[in-house]
CSV table of C-alpha atoms (C1' of nucleotides) in Angstrom, one decimal:
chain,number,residue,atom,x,y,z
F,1,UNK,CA,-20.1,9.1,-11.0
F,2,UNK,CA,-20.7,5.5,-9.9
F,3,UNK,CA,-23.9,6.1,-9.3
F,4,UNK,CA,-25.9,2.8,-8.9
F,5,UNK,CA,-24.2,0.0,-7.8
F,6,UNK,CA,-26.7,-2.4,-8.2
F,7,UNK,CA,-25.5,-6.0,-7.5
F,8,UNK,CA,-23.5,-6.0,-4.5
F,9,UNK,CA,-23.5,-9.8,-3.4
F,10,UNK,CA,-20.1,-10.5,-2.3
F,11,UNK,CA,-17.8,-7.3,-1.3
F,12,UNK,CA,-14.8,-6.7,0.8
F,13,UNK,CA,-13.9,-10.3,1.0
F,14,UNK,CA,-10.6,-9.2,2.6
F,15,UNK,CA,-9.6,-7.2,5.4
F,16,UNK,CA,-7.2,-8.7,7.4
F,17,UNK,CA,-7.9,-12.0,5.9
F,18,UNK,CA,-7.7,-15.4,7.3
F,19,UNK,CA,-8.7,-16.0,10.8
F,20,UNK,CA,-5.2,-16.6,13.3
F,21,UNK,CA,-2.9,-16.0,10.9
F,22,UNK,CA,-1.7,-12.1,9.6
F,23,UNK,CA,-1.5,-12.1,6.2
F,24,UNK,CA,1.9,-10.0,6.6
F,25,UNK,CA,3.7,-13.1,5.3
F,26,UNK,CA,5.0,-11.0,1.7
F,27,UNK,CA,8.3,-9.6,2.4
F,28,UNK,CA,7.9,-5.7,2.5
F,29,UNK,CA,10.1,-2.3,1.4
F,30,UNK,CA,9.4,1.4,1.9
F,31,UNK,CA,10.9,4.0,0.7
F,32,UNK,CA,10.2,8.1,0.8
F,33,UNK,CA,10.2,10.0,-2.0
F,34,UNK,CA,9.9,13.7,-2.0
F,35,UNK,CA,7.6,13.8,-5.1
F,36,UNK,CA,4.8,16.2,-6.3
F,37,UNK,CA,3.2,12.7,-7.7
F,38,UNK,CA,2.3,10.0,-5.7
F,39,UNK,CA,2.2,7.0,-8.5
F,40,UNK,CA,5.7,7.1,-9.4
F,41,UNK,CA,6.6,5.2,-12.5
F,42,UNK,CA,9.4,2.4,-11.4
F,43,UNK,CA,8.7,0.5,-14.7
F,44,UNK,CA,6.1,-1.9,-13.3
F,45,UNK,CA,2.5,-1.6,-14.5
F,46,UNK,CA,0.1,-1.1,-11.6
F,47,UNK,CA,-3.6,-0.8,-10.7
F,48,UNK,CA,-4.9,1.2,-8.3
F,49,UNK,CA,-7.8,-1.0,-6.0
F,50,UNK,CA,-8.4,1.0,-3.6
F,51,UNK,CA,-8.3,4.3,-1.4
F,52,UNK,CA,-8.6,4.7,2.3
F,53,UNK,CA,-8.0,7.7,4.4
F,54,UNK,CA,-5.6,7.7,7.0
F,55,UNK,CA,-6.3,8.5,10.6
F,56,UNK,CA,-3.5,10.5,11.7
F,57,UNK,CA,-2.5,11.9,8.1
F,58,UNK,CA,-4.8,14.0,5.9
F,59,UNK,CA,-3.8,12.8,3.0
F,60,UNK,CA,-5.6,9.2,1.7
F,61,UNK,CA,-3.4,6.0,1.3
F,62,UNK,CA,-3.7,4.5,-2.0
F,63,UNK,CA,-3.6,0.9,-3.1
F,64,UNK,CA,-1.7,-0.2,-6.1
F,65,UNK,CA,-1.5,-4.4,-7.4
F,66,UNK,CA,0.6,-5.5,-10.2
F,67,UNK,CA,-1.2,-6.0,-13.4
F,68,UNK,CA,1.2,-8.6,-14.2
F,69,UNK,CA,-0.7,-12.1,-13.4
F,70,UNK,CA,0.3,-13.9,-11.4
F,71,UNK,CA,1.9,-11.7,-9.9
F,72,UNK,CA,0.8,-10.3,-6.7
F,73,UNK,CA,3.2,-7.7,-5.5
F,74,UNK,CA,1.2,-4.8,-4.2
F,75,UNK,CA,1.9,-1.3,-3.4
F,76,UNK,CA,0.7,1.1,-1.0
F,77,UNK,CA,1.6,4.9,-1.4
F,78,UNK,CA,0.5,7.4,1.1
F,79,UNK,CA,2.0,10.8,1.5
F,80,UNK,CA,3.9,11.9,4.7
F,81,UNK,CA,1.4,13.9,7.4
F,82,UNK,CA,3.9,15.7,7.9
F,83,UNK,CA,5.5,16.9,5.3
F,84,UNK,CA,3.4,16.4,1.9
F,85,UNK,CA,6.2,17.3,-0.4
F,86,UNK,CA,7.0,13.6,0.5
F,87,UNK,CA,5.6,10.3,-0.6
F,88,UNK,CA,6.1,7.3,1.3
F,89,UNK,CA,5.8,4.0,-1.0
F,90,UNK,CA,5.7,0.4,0.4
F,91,UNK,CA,6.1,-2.4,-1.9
F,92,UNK,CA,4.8,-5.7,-0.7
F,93,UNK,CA,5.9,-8.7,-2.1
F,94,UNK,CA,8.0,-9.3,-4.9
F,95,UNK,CA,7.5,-9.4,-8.7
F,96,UNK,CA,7.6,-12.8,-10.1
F,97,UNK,CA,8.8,-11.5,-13.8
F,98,UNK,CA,12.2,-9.4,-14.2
F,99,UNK,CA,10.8,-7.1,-17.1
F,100,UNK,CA,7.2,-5.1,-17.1
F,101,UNK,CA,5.0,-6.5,-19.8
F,102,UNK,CA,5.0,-4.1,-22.6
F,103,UNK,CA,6.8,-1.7,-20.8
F,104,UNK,CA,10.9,-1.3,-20.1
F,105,UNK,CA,11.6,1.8,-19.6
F,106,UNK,CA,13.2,0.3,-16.1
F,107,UNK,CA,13.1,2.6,-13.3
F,108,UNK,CA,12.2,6.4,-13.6
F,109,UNK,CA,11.2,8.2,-10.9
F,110,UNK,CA,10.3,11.3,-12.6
F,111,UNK,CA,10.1,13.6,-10.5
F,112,UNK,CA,10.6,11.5,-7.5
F,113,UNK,CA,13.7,12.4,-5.3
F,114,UNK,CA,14.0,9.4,-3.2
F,115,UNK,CA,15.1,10.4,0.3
F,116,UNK,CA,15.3,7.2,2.4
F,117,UNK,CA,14.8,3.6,2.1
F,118,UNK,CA,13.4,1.0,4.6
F,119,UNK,CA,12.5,-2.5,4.3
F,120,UNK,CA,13.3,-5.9,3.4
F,121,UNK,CA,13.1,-6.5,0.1
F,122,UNK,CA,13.3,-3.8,-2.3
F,123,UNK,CA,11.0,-4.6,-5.2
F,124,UNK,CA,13.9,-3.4,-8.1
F,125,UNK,CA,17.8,-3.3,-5.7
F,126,UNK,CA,19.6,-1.8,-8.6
F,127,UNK,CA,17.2,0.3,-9.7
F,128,UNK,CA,16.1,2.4,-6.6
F,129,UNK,CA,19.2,1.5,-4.3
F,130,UNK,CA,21.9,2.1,-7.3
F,131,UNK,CA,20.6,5.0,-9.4
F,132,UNK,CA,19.8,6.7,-6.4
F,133,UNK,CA,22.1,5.5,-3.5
F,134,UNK,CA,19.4,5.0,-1.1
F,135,UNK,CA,20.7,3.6,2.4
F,136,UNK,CA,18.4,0.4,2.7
F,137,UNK,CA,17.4,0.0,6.2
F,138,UNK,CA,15.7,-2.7,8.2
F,139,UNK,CA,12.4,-1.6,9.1
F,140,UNK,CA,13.5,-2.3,12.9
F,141,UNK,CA,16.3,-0.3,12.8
F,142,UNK,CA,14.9,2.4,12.8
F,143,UNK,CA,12.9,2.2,15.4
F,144,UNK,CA,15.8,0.5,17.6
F,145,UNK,CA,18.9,2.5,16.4
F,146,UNK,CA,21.2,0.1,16.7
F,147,UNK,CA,25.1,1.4,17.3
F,148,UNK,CA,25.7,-0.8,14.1
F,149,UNK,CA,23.9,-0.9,11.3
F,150,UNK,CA,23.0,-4.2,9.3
F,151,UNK,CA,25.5,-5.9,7.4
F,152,UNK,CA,23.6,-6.8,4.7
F,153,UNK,CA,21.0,-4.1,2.7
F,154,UNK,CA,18.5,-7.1,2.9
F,155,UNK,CA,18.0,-9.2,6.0
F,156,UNK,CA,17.2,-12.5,6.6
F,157,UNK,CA,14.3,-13.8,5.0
F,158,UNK,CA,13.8,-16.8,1.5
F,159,UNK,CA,11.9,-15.3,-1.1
F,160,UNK,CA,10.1,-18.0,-1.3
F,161,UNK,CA,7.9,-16.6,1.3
F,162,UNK,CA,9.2,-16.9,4.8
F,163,UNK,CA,10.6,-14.5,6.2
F,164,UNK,CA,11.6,-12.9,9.8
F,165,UNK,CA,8.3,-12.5,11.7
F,166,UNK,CA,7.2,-9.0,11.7
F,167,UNK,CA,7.6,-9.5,16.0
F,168,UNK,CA,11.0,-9.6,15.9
F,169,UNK,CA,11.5,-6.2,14.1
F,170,UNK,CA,8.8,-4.7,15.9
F,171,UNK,CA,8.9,-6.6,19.5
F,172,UNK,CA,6.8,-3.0,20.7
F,173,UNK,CA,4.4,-3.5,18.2
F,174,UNK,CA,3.6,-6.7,16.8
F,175,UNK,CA,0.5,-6.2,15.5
F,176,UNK,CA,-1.3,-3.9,12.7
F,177,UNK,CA,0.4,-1.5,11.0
F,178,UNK,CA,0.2,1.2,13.1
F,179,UNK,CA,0.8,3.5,10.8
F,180,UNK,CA,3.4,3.4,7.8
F,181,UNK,CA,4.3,6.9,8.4
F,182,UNK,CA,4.2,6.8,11.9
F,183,UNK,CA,6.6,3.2,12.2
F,184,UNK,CA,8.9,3.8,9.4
F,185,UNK,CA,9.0,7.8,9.2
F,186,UNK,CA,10.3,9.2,12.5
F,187,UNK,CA,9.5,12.5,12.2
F,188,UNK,CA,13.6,13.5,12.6
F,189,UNK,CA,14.4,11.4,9.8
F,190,UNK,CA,11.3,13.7,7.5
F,191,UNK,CA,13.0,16.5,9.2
F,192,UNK,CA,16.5,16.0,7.9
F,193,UNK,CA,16.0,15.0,4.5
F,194,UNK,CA,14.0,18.1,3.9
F,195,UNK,CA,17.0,20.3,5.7
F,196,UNK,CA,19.6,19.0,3.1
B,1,DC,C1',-12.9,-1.8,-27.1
B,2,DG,C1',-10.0,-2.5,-23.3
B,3,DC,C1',-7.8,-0.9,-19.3
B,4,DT,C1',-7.6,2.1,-15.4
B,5,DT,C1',-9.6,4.9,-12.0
B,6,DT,C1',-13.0,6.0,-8.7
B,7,DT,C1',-15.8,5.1,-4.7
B,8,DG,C1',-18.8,3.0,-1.4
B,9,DA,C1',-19.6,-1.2,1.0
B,10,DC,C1',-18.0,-5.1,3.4
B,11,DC,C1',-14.9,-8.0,6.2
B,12,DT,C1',-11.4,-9.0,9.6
B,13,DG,C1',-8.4,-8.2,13.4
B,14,DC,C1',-7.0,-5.5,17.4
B,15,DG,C1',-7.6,-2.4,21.2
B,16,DC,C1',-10.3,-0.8,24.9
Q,1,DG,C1',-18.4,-7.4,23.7
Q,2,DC,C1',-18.1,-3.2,20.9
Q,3,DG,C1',-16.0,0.1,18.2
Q,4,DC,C1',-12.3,1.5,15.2
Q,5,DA,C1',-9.1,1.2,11.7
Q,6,DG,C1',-7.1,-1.0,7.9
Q,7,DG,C1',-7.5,-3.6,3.7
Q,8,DT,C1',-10.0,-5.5,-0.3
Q,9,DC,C1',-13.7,-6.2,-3.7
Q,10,DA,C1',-16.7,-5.1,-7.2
Q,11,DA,C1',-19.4,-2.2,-10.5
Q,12,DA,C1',-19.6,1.9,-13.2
Q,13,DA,C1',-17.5,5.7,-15.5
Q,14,DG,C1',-13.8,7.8,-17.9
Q,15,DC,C1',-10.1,7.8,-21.1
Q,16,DG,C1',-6.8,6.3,-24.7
DNA sequence: CGCTTTTGACCTGCGC
DNA sequence: GCGCAGGTCAAAAGCG
């Protein structure tokens, strides 16, 4: 039990981060998974830094970084409030090496039955949106369902960093997360997956 | 012995 | 201006 933690000179040096300007800048992808396990193995060695509980869901979000340096893709996995059969995963970022250190297995989601996909930039394209067939959405789509869907899987953005301001996918709500579940889970879309 | 996980504290931004 | 919520850090413990 961490029981004495003695020297605590500098901690929490993040939060939102820089003053005027969201850090929201890395490129993002969710996807649900209807999983018994939350840290689903896609290949990718990651380290979990931290733990937060959610307001509106009873289940805590965890928060997963790539051990690979420099690389900085990180990963938050929280389950869904509403039904916790499924895990909702949101990659953030994109992984600077093509192969896991040590590890190439590639993707296996174990257990995990993806059921949806949202985002822009899926961390591994071949290996969730292939092996699984996973409709990539924009994040905004599904909260404007548009009478056409996207084009292309992955919308406009350079991986070099920029991409489409979160504002124009969310004009309601341009600010703070709000809520992974609650933005990119409709409660309908749960609802049908589950009903299949 | 090294890496990962756990957990509380701290910081920042936004909403009211 | 204050409070809340989200996100990150850092140290210790645990495990392989």
């Amino acid at each position: 039990m961490r029981a004495l933690r003695a020297c605590r000179s500098r901690k929490g040096g993040g939060g939102k981060g820089k003053k005027g300007q969201k850090r929201q800048r890395e490129p993002r992808f969710a996807f649900m998974t209807k999983s018994d396990i939350e840290h689903l193995d896609d290949g990718y060695r990651w380290r979990k830094y931290g733990q937060k509980p959610v307001k509106d869901s009873p289940f805590p979000r965890s928060y997963y970084r790539c051990t690979t340096v420099s690389c900085g893709v990180k990963k938050r996995v929280e389950r869904s409030s509403a039904d916790p059969t499924i895990v909702v995963t949101t990659y953030e970022g994109q992984h600077n090496h093509s192969s896991p250190a040590g590890h190439h297995h590639g993707a296996r989601l174990h257990h995990g039955k993806p059921l949806a996909a949202f985002g822009e930039s899926p961390p591994t394209p071949q290996h969730y949106n292939s092996a699984y067939s996973l409709p990539l959405q924009r994040l905004g789509s599904l909260q404007q369902p548009s009478p056409s869907p996207p084009p292309a899987p992955y919308p406009p953005f350079n991986a070099a960093g920029g991409r489409v301001p979160r504002e124009e996918l969310f004009p309601g709500s341009s600010s703070r997360d709000q809520g992974l579940l609650q933005d990119l889970l409709p409660q309908n879309f749960v609802r049908m997956s589950r009903e299949r």
